Each structure stands twice: as C-alpha cells, then as structure tokens.
Short mmCIF file of C-alpha atoms and ligand atoms in Angstrom, two decimals:
data_model
loop_
_atom_site.label_atom_id
_atom_site.label_comp_id
_atom_site.label_asym_id
_atom_site.label_seq_id
_atom_site.Cartn_x
_atom_site.Cartn_y
_atom_site.Cartn_z
CA UNK A 845 18.78 38.53 -14.87
CA UNK A 846 20.57 39.43 -11.62
CA UNK A 847 23.10 37.03 -10.18
CA UNK A 848 22.28 37.28 -6.46
CA UNK A 849 18.94 36.39 -4.90
CA UNK A 850 17.56 35.70 -1.43
CA UNK A 851 16.11 32.43 -2.63
CA UNK A 852 16.34 30.35 -5.78
CA UNK A 853 13.68 27.75 -6.51
CA UNK A 854 14.48 25.01 -9.03
CA UNK A 855 11.36 23.67 -10.75
CA UNK A 856 8.12 25.52 -11.54
CA UNK A 857 5.51 22.86 -10.82
CA UNK A 858 2.80 23.41 -8.19
CA UNK A 859 5.40 23.05 -5.39
CA UNK A 860 7.84 25.57 -6.82
CA UNK A 861 5.17 28.06 -7.84
CA UNK A 862 3.53 27.91 -4.40
CA UNK A 863 6.91 28.40 -2.74
CA UNK A 864 7.52 31.41 -5.00
CA UNK A 865 4.12 32.92 -4.12
CA UNK A 866 5.06 32.68 -0.42
CA UNK A 867 8.64 33.98 -0.78
CA UNK A 868 7.41 36.76 -3.08
CA UNK A 869 4.84 37.81 -0.50
CA UNK A 870 7.59 37.73 2.15
CA UNK A 871 9.43 40.27 -0.07
CA UNK A 872 12.32 37.89 -0.60
CA UNK A 873 14.12 38.38 -3.89
CA UNK A 874 13.11 35.17 -5.65
CA UNK A 875 14.29 33.42 -8.82
CA UNK A 876 12.26 30.48 -10.13
CA UNK A 877 14.11 28.32 -12.67
CA UNK A 878 12.32 25.90 -15.02
CA UNK A 879 13.73 24.00 -18.00
CA UNK A 880 10.34 23.39 -19.65
CA UNK A 881 7.05 25.26 -19.55
CA UNK A 882 5.83 26.03 -16.02
CA UNK A 883 3.30 23.65 -14.48
CA UNK A 884 5.22 20.42 -14.16
CA UNK A 885 3.02 17.36 -14.34
CA UNK A 886 -0.26 19.31 -14.16
CA UNK A 887 0.60 21.15 -17.39
CA UNK A 888 0.12 17.81 -19.18
CA UNK A 889 -2.71 16.40 -17.05
CA UNK A 890 -6.36 16.31 -18.09
CA UNK A 891 -8.90 17.30 -15.43
CA UNK A 892 -7.74 17.81 -11.85
CA UNK A 893 -10.75 16.92 -9.71
CA UNK A 894 -9.25 16.77 -6.24
CA UNK A 895 -7.69 20.22 -5.82
CA UNK A 896 -10.01 21.98 -3.35
CA UNK A 897 -11.94 25.02 -4.49
CA UNK A 898 -12.81 23.88 -8.01
CA UNK A 899 -16.16 22.20 -7.51
CA UNK A 900 -16.32 20.77 -11.03
CA UNK A 901 -12.57 20.19 -11.38
CA UNK A 902 -10.19 22.24 -13.48
CA UNK A 903 -8.13 21.35 -16.54
CA UNK A 904 -4.46 20.84 -15.62
CA UNK A 905 -3.11 23.47 -18.07
CA UNK A 906 -5.64 26.05 -16.78
CA UNK A 907 -4.61 25.43 -13.16
CA UNK A 908 -0.98 25.68 -14.15
CA UNK A 909 -1.51 28.98 -15.97
CA UNK A 910 -3.39 30.46 -13.01
CA UNK A 911 -0.57 29.46 -10.65
CA UNK A 912 2.01 31.04 -12.96
CA UNK A 913 0.07 34.32 -13.12
CA UNK A 914 -0.23 34.36 -9.33
CA UNK A 915 3.50 33.62 -8.93
CA UNK A 916 4.49 36.54 -11.15
CA UNK A 917 2.02 38.84 -9.37
CA UNK A 918 4.11 38.63 -6.21
CA UNK A 919 7.36 39.48 -7.93
CA UNK A 920 9.19 36.20 -8.54
CA UNK A 921 11.52 36.36 -11.52
CA UNK A 922 11.40 33.39 -13.88
CA UNK A 923 14.33 31.91 -15.75
CA UNK A 924 13.89 29.33 -18.51
CA UNK A 925 17.04 27.24 -18.21
CA UNK A 926 18.36 23.83 -17.24
CA UNK A 927 20.16 23.41 -13.91
CA UNK A 928 23.09 21.04 -14.06
CA UNK A 929 24.59 21.38 -10.61
CA UNK A 930 24.68 23.15 -7.27
CA UNK A 931 27.74 24.02 -5.20
CA UNK A 932 28.39 25.69 -1.85
CA UNK A 933 30.41 28.87 -1.37
CA UNK A 934 30.35 29.72 2.33
CA UNK A 935 26.75 30.62 3.08
CA UNK A 936 25.95 31.05 -0.62
CA UNK A 937 24.27 28.30 -2.63
CA UNK A 938 25.48 28.53 -6.23
CA UNK A 939 23.19 27.16 -8.92
CA UNK A 940 24.88 26.29 -12.23
CA UNK A 941 22.52 26.75 -15.18
CA UNK A 942 22.85 26.69 -18.96
CA UNK A 943 22.66 30.48 -18.71
CA UNK A 944 25.43 30.87 -16.13
CA UNK A 945 25.67 30.77 -12.35
CA UNK A 946 23.14 32.34 -10.01
CA UNK A 947 23.54 32.59 -6.25
CA UNK A 948 21.28 32.78 -3.22
CA UNK A 949 21.46 32.30 0.51
CA UNK A 950 18.65 29.71 0.27
CA UNK A 951 17.71 27.13 -2.33
CA UNK A 952 14.47 25.18 -2.64
CA UNK A 953 14.65 22.12 -4.89
CA UNK A 954 11.24 21.41 -6.42
CA UNK A 955 12.36 19.68 -9.60
CA UNK A 956 9.73 16.98 -9.28
CA UNK A 957 9.69 13.74 -11.18
CA UNK A 958 9.35 12.51 -14.73
CA UNK A 959 7.61 9.49 -16.20
CA UNK A 960 9.38 6.19 -15.66
CA UNK A 961 10.29 4.16 -18.74
CA UNK A 962 9.32 0.59 -19.49
CA UNK A 963 12.77 -0.14 -20.89
CA UNK A 964 11.50 -2.35 -23.73
CA UNK A 965 12.62 -2.37 -27.37
CA UNK A 966 10.76 0.21 -29.45
CA UNK A 967 9.96 2.54 -26.54
CA UNK A 968 12.59 5.17 -27.34
CA UNK A 969 12.59 4.50 -31.09
CA UNK A 970 8.85 5.26 -31.36
CA UNK A 971 8.68 8.07 -28.78
CA UNK A 972 6.62 10.76 -30.52
CA UNK A 973 5.71 8.29 -33.27
CA UNK A 974 2.99 6.52 -31.31
CA UNK A 975 4.65 6.20 -27.91
CA UNK A 976 3.70 8.97 -25.49
CA UNK A 977 3.62 9.96 -21.82
CA UNK A 978 1.12 12.75 -22.43
CA UNK A 979 -2.47 11.99 -23.36
CA UNK A 980 -3.43 15.67 -23.14
CA UNK A 981 -0.74 16.55 -25.72
CA UNK A 982 -1.19 13.62 -28.11
CA UNK A 983 -4.73 12.18 -27.82
CA UNK A 984 -5.97 14.17 -30.82
CA UNK A 985 -3.58 12.23 -33.09
CA UNK A 986 -5.55 9.05 -32.38
CA UNK A 987 -9.12 9.92 -33.38
CA UNK A 988 -11.01 6.63 -34.02
CA UNK A 989 -7.78 4.62 -33.59
CA UNK A 990 -7.07 1.85 -31.08
CA UNK A 991 -4.57 2.78 -28.36
CA UNK A 992 -3.13 1.14 -25.25
CA UNK A 993 -2.31 2.54 -21.82
CA UNK A 994 0.30 0.78 -19.69
CA UNK A 995 -0.01 0.97 -15.88
CA UNK A 996 -2.63 0.54 -13.18
CA UNK A 997 -2.30 3.71 -11.09
CA UNK A 998 -4.25 6.97 -10.98
CA UNK A 999 -2.36 8.43 -13.91
CA UNK A 1000 -3.06 5.43 -16.18
CA UNK A 1001 -6.78 5.50 -15.44
CA UNK A 1002 -7.16 9.27 -15.52
CA UNK A 1003 -5.39 9.57 -18.84
CA UNK A 1004 -6.96 6.38 -20.23
CA UNK A 1005 -10.40 7.84 -19.57
CA UNK A 1006 -9.34 11.07 -21.25
CA UNK A 1007 -8.20 9.08 -24.31
CA UNK A 1008 -11.68 7.52 -24.71
CA UNK A 1009 -12.86 10.94 -25.92
CA UNK A 1010 -10.73 10.41 -29.05
CA UNK A 1011 -9.68 6.79 -29.57
CA UNK A 1012 -11.90 3.99 -30.89
CA UNK A 1013 -10.75 1.71 -28.07
CA UNK A 1014 -8.41 2.07 -25.08
CA UNK A 1015 -6.83 -1.15 -23.82
CA UNK A 1016 -5.34 -0.83 -20.36
CA UNK A 1017 -2.44 -3.22 -19.89
CA UNK A 1018 -1.62 -3.95 -16.25
CA UNK A 1019 0.96 -6.33 -14.83
CA UNK A 1020 -1.36 -7.50 -12.02
CA UNK A 1021 -5.08 -8.29 -11.82
CA UNK A 1022 -5.87 -5.47 -9.39
CA UNK A 1023 -5.59 -1.77 -10.03
CA UNK A 1024 -3.61 0.57 -7.79
CA UNK A 1025 -5.76 3.57 -8.81
CA UNK A 1026 -8.35 5.17 -6.50
CA UNK A 1027 -11.85 3.67 -6.40
CA UNK A 1028 -13.68 6.50 -8.15
CA UNK A 1029 -11.38 6.20 -11.17
CA UNK A 1030 -11.78 2.42 -11.18
CA UNK A 1031 -15.59 2.75 -11.16
CA UNK A 1032 -15.47 5.15 -14.10
CA UNK A 1033 -13.01 3.02 -16.05
CA UNK A 1034 -15.04 -0.19 -15.59
CA UNK A 1035 -18.21 1.67 -16.66
CA UNK A 1036 -16.59 3.13 -19.81
CA UNK A 1037 -17.58 1.03 -22.86
CA UNK A 1038 -14.47 2.05 -24.83
CA UNK A 1039 -12.11 0.72 -22.15
CA UNK A 1040 -10.83 -2.84 -22.15
CA UNK A 1041 -8.44 -4.49 -19.71
CA UNK A 1042 -5.58 -6.91 -20.22
CA UNK A 1043 -4.74 -8.24 -16.76
CA UNK A 1044 -1.48 -9.89 -15.66
CA UNK A 1045 0.13 -8.66 -18.84
CA UNK A 1046 3.48 -7.04 -19.56
CA UNK A 1047 4.73 -5.33 -22.70
CA UNK A 1048 7.70 -7.10 -24.24
CA UNK A 1049 8.22 -4.98 -27.33
CA UNK A 1050 6.68 -2.02 -29.18
CA UNK A 1051 6.52 -2.76 -32.91
CA UNK A 1052 6.07 -0.56 -35.93
CA UNK A 1053 7.30 0.50 -39.28
CA UNK A 1054 8.02 4.21 -38.91
CA UNK A 1055 5.08 4.53 -36.49
CA UNK A 1056 3.66 2.19 -33.85
CA UNK A 1057 1.51 -0.64 -35.19
CA UNK A 1058 1.37 -3.30 -32.45
CA UNK A 1059 2.59 -4.49 -29.06
CA UNK A 1060 4.16 -7.85 -28.25
CA UNK A 1061 2.75 -8.91 -24.89
CA UNK A 1062 3.34 -11.67 -22.38
CA UNK A 1063 1.09 -13.07 -19.67
CA UNK A 1064 2.96 -12.45 -16.41
CA UNK A 1065 1.57 -15.63 -14.81
CA UNK A 1066 1.65 -18.18 -17.63
CA UNK A 1067 4.30 -16.65 -19.87
CA UNK A 1068 1.93 -17.00 -22.85
CA UNK A 1069 2.76 -14.51 -25.62
CA UNK A 1070 0.16 -12.43 -27.48
CA UNK A 1071 0.00 -9.31 -29.59
CA UNK A 1072 -2.25 -6.28 -29.73
CA UNK A 1073 -2.74 -3.98 -32.71
CA UNK A 1074 -2.60 -0.34 -31.62
CA UNK A 1075 -1.55 2.94 -33.18
CA UNK A 1076 -0.61 4.58 -29.89
CA UNK A 1077 0.72 3.49 -26.52
CA UNK A 1078 0.63 5.76 -23.48
CA UNK A 1079 2.97 4.75 -20.67
CA UNK A 1080 2.03 5.65 -17.09
CA UNK A 1081 4.02 3.36 -14.82
CA UNK A 1082 5.04 5.81 -12.12
CA UNK A 1083 7.59 8.53 -11.67
CA UNK A 1084 11.36 8.92 -11.38
CA UNK A 1085 12.69 11.89 -9.35
CA UNK A 1086 14.67 14.59 -11.21
CA UNK A 1087 17.55 14.67 -8.74
CA UNK A 1088 20.61 13.68 -10.81
CA UNK A 1089 22.04 17.19 -10.67
CA UNK A 1090 22.24 16.91 -6.86
CA UNK A 1091 23.97 13.53 -6.63
CA UNK A 1092 26.80 13.67 -4.13
CA UNK A 1093 25.56 16.89 -2.53
CA UNK A 1094 22.39 15.78 -0.74
CA UNK A 1095 21.49 12.47 0.92
CA UNK A 1096 18.89 10.54 -1.11
CA UNK A 1097 17.16 7.17 -0.99
CA UNK A 1098 17.96 4.46 -3.52
CA UNK A 1099 15.34 5.78 -5.94
CA UNK A 1100 16.81 9.31 -5.86
CA UNK A 1101 14.27 10.99 -3.55
CA UNK A 1102 15.91 13.63 -1.34
CA UNK A 1103 15.74 13.09 2.42
CA UNK A 1104 14.14 15.98 4.33
CA UNK A 1105 12.60 16.68 7.74
CA UNK A 1106 9.08 17.98 8.34
CA UNK A 1107 10.21 21.53 7.41
CA UNK A 1108 11.62 20.31 4.07
CA UNK A 1109 15.18 20.91 5.31
CA UNK A 1110 17.84 18.71 3.72
CA UNK A 1111 21.09 17.74 5.43
CA UNK A 1112 22.73 20.89 3.98
CA UNK A 1113 21.76 24.14 5.75
CA UNK A 1114 20.04 26.55 3.38
CA UNK A 1115 18.95 23.82 0.95
CA UNK A 1116 15.36 22.66 1.10
CA UNK A 1117 13.57 20.05 -1.03
CA UNK A 1118 9.81 19.76 -1.47
CA UNK A 1119 7.14 18.01 -3.54
CA UNK A 1120 7.66 14.84 -5.62
CA UNK A 1121 11.45 15.15 -5.37
CA UNK A 1122 11.43 14.39 -1.66
CA UNK A 1123 11.11 11.07 0.07
CA UNK A 1124 7.61 10.09 1.25
CA UNK A 1125 5.75 12.75 -0.71
CA UNK A 1126 2.01 12.11 -1.09
CA UNK A 1127 2.40 13.03 -4.79
CA UNK A 1128 -0.85 14.98 -5.09
CA UNK A 1129 -1.24 18.52 -6.43
CA UNK A 1130 -2.61 19.71 -3.12
CA UNK A 1131 0.22 18.18 -1.06
CA UNK A 1132 2.77 19.50 -3.56
CA UNK A 1133 1.43 23.01 -3.00
CA UNK A 1134 1.48 22.43 0.76
CA UNK A 1135 5.10 21.29 0.61
CA UNK A 1136 5.99 24.46 -1.30
CA UNK A 1137 4.39 26.66 1.36
CA UNK A 1138 6.17 24.76 4.16
CA UNK A 1139 9.54 25.09 2.46
CA UNK A 1140 9.03 28.82 1.84
CA UNK A 1141 8.15 29.43 5.49
CA UNK A 1142 11.24 27.47 6.54
CA UNK A 1143 13.38 29.57 4.18
CA UNK A 1144 12.00 32.78 5.66
CA UNK A 1145 12.90 31.58 9.16
CA UNK A 1146 16.36 30.40 8.01
CA UNK A 1147 17.16 33.77 6.43
CA UNK A 1148 15.90 35.66 9.51
CA UNK A 1149 18.22 33.56 11.68
CA UNK A 1150 21.18 34.21 9.35
CA UNK A 1151 20.51 37.95 9.49
CA UNK A 1152 20.16 37.88 13.28
CA UNK A 1153 23.50 36.06 13.56
CA UNK A 1154 25.13 38.61 11.27
CA UNK A 1155 23.66 41.40 13.42
CA UNK A 1156 21.77 42.88 10.46
P1 NAP B 1298 1.81 4.88 -9.42
O1 NAP B 1298 0.69 5.22 -8.50
O2 NAP B 1298 3.15 4.61 -8.83
O3 NAP B 1298 1.35 3.64 -10.30
C1 NAP B 1298 2.22 3.06 -11.24
C2 NAP B 1298 1.52 1.89 -11.91
O4 NAP B 1298 2.38 1.36 -12.90
C3 NAP B 1298 1.21 0.75 -10.92
O5 NAP B 1298 -0.03 0.19 -11.22
C4 NAP B 1298 2.36 -0.22 -11.18
O6 NAP B 1298 1.98 -1.57 -11.02
C5 NAP B 1298 2.65 0.00 -12.65
N1 NAP B 1298 4.05 -0.25 -12.96
C6 NAP B 1298 5.14 0.21 -12.31
N2 NAP B 1298 6.26 -0.21 -12.91
C7 NAP B 1298 5.88 -0.95 -13.95
C8 NAP B 1298 6.58 -1.66 -14.97
N3 NAP B 1298 7.92 -1.68 -15.01
N4 NAP B 1298 5.86 -2.34 -15.88
C9 NAP B 1298 4.51 -2.31 -15.85
N5 NAP B 1298 3.79 -1.67 -14.93
C10 NAP B 1298 4.47 -0.98 -13.98
O7 NAP B 1298 2.09 6.04 -10.50
P2 NAP B 1298 1.12 7.09 -11.23
O8 NAP B 1298 -0.17 6.49 -11.61
O9 NAP B 1298 1.96 7.77 -12.24
O10 NAP B 1298 0.82 8.13 -10.06
C11 NAP B 1298 1.90 8.80 -9.42
C12 NAP B 1298 1.36 9.61 -8.25
O11 NAP B 1298 0.57 10.68 -8.75
C13 NAP B 1298 0.45 8.79 -7.33
O12 NAP B 1298 0.68 9.19 -6.02
C14 NAP B 1298 -0.92 9.17 -7.77
O13 NAP B 1298 -1.88 9.06 -6.73
C15 NAP B 1298 -0.74 10.60 -8.19
N6 NAP B 1298 -1.75 10.95 -9.23
C16 NAP B 1298 -2.98 11.20 -8.82
C17 NAP B 1298 -3.96 11.47 -9.75
C18 NAP B 1298 -5.34 11.72 -9.26
O14 NAP B 1298 -5.54 11.79 -8.06
N7 NAP B 1298 -6.31 11.85 -10.13
C19 NAP B 1298 -3.70 11.46 -11.11
C20 NAP B 1298 -2.40 11.19 -11.50
C21 NAP B 1298 -1.45 10.90 -10.54
P3 NAP B 1298 1.68 -2.19 -9.56
O15 NAP B 1298 0.36 -1.65 -9.17
O16 NAP B 1298 1.72 -3.63 -9.82
O17 NAP B 1298 2.82 -1.72 -8.70
#
C-alpha cells in the first residue's frame, strides 16, 4: 500500500464503490477503505428490486460483487482496515487506520450506517444466538421455526418476507398500527400466509437459556404485557450513521449525519460526505450510487482547482 493518494474513500458500499469507479475513470489515484466485506447494506440484503436495469431484481450480494469487480477494473486500490480518525495537515487529509496513516488531497466519507439497536435486555447477550440484523446471513438457521421481525419499514418487510422461505411463521412486531414500508411490500406481506402482525407492540425483553426462546412484549397503547415464543428475532428499526470517527471535525446533526451541500461538500475543504452518512439522504441503493458519482465529480473539480492555484 502506498501512503499518498489523490483521493481516499472511506466505506465500500454502493456510494463508495460508485465514487471509486468515477475517480478511477478520471485517472485519480484512489484508495477505497472498508472494515468489513465490500457492499455495505446490500451485501446482507435479499433481493433488490428497485435498482434500475435489473428487470427481475438482483440479489444484494450479487449486485455488491458486480460493483466491486467494476470498481477494481478502473484501478481503485482496496484496503481492508478500520478508520479511527481523520486529521488535517495543510492541504492533506490524513486518514488514521488500523494499518497506519494514509494521505490524500481529497477525502470522500461514505461510511454509511449500521442497524439501530432496540436497547432491551437480552439483545446483546443473544446476538448471534437468535438475535440478528441479517436475514440473508441467518435465515437458514431457522428452518420450520417461529421467528419475529421488529420494525415496520421497508427493511423489516423485505427481510420478513425473505424469512418466510425458511421459518414456520414470521411475526412482525410494530410499535404502531400502520406500516412505514412502501405499498408493494405491504401488499405482499399481508398476502403472505406465513406472516402475522402484532400491532401497537413493543419488545420489553429477549429471553432465552443459551439461545433465544421467547420475547416479553407490551401493548404500547394499553400497557398490557404478553409473550411470544420464537427461536429467532430479526431487528430492523432503522439505521445509525457510522460517523463517530469524525466527531469534532465535521458539522453533523444530532443523529450524527454529516451536513453537506448539493455537491456533497462538507464544511472542510477537500472533505466530502455522501450516501447514508449524510443528512437528508434518500437511503436507497440508487440514490447512494448517485451520491457517490456527485461526490467524485466534485472531487475532480476540487483537485483541478488546487492544481490550477498551484500553477501545475
Ligand atoms: P426506517 O424506514 O427508518 O423504518 C424503521 C422502522 O422501525 C419504523 O417502522 C419505525 O417505527 C421502527 N422503529 C424505529 N425505532 C424503533 C424502536 N426503538 N422500537 C421499535 N420500532 C422502532 O428503516 P429501515 O426499514 O431500516 O429502512 C432504512 C432506509 O432504507 C429507508 O429509507 C428505506 O426506504 C430503505 N430501504 C429500502 C428498501 C427497499 O426499497 N426495498 C429495503 C430496505 C431499506 P415508526 O414507523 O413508528 O417510526
């Protein structure tokens, strides 16, 4: 690995990989850093049906793999490492990773978001022992078993429907009596015989004895307690931005989303933020890719201006 690049991109989800395709094609020396496997959320998503060009949809891991291949084709280097901070050294942006410091004139932050936690007893204790945020990874452990999904958004319904291929029953637990998810997913979920719905219900505790065995529930309106026997519980209650490593450097909203303008420029020249990490993202694969392209074009312009100023 070299130490000096034109542009460093932190996070290899659809936003980061698209940005790297664009910067690679612009012949900018590009380093793409990812702490897990490339793909971000789509690497653990079932079928993606709303990314244009795939008339019958495409499996998330397949789309992710194709994006990675395309990214490498245009010359981006990839580094598997965790970023724990960024500092400024004149016009250089220094990225501190587990594998040492790397430097570039421009940085694009595309570190995305991770699944929010319920914060109830048993959630962390039984993570990987019945509690999961990844139906694609774990559904096969629950063949003919009852499972629950918590949440009422697109992710909960998408992944709940995927789980019906394996589980005996999928109970969707939602804190309100109306779903947030898009209509087509709602229609499918209501038509699926294996799906049941517990409305106005919150999870109080995840119980088990080594592995998950039941949930303690409460009616959000009446306060009435109940319990549900399940062997798995899949939690899809929204996303939390992965921006801790930038605290104090870039302005953010209260939730930790980075503030940017329409060109994905942050308040710090030479640092751009795009995709789920930024405020007001549409949080779709297609808009994530669009954000990545916008940021890469802005980086190209920024570097051209720097070179012009330096008389290069
Ligand atoms: P989301 O749209 O923010 O929905 C989160 C759901 O969890 C909401 O129903 C919310 O309830 C519930 N919730 C939040 N906090 C909770 C808590 N503490 N306890 C219980 N329930 C809680 O999140 P998402 O479904 O993960 O989706 C994230 C983004 O990705 C969205 O923009 C979505 O459109 C996109 N996405 C799209 C697709 C697709 O198009 N197929 C698939 C996956 C994700 P309330 O409704 O009461 O707020």
